[in-house]
Amino acid sequence: MESGRLGLRRFTGADVGLLVGLDSDVEVMRFLTGRVTSREEVVGVVLPGMLRVYDEHPGLGTFAAEEKDGGAFVGWFGLQPTDDATTVDVGYRLNRKSWGKGYATEGTRMLIEYAFTELGMERVVADTMAVNHRSRAVMRRSGMRFARLWHEHFDEPLPGTEFGEVEYAIDRRTWEAGRRA
């Protein structure tokens, strides 16, 4: 898949270093786990899980994002299955040097379009911590709208967990109307 500035591709076993580098920045992981991911966890859990989704859910998964001009690794974008076969969950994780360049919105819009036009989905959702204002702004700029707030119990909550989790969503009808406007 390609957008104006980004190319997406499947991850391979050769991409361990890219994932370790991305997940070793505590600021990148701030609203996710609050800690860096070890190389052992990337090799033994993270990457095998990504590769498994490709096999079990054709068309879905986590995709390496690279700049079309020069090929620099930006991070990843993903479409994950949900409990509803007509709904997918979009997500993204970008390295810090790629922040503030519009890549998150560009890649998210590309996957939303792909979900509706190629996969035949009826709804795309995304979620984050309520205090993750940058990610929420990406969701809004991508055409998604606030859907709900909820609270979960975590044994080791991250700072801000007390404010809850939020979900944003867009359905096919709304997305199509936006394209015609």
PDB file of C-alpha atoms in Angstrom, residues 43 79 81 86 94 142 156 171:
ATOM      1  CA  VAL A  43      11.824 -11.687  19.064  1.00  0.00           C
ATOM      2  CA  LEU A  79      -5.469  -3.053  11.058  1.00  0.00           C
ATOM      3  CA  PRO A  81      -9.476  -7.925  13.787  1.00  0.00           C
ATOM      4  CA  THR A  86     -17.316  -6.168   9.926  1.00  0.00           C
ATOM      5  CA  LEU A  94       5.786   6.112  14.952  1.00  0.00           C
ATOM      6  CA  SER A 142      -8.463  10.937  10.015  1.00  0.00           C
ATOM      7  CA  GLU A 156       0.107  -1.506  37.162  1.00  0.00           C
ATOM      8  CA  ASP A 171     -18.526   3.867   9.617  1.00  0.00           C
TER       9      ASP A 171
END
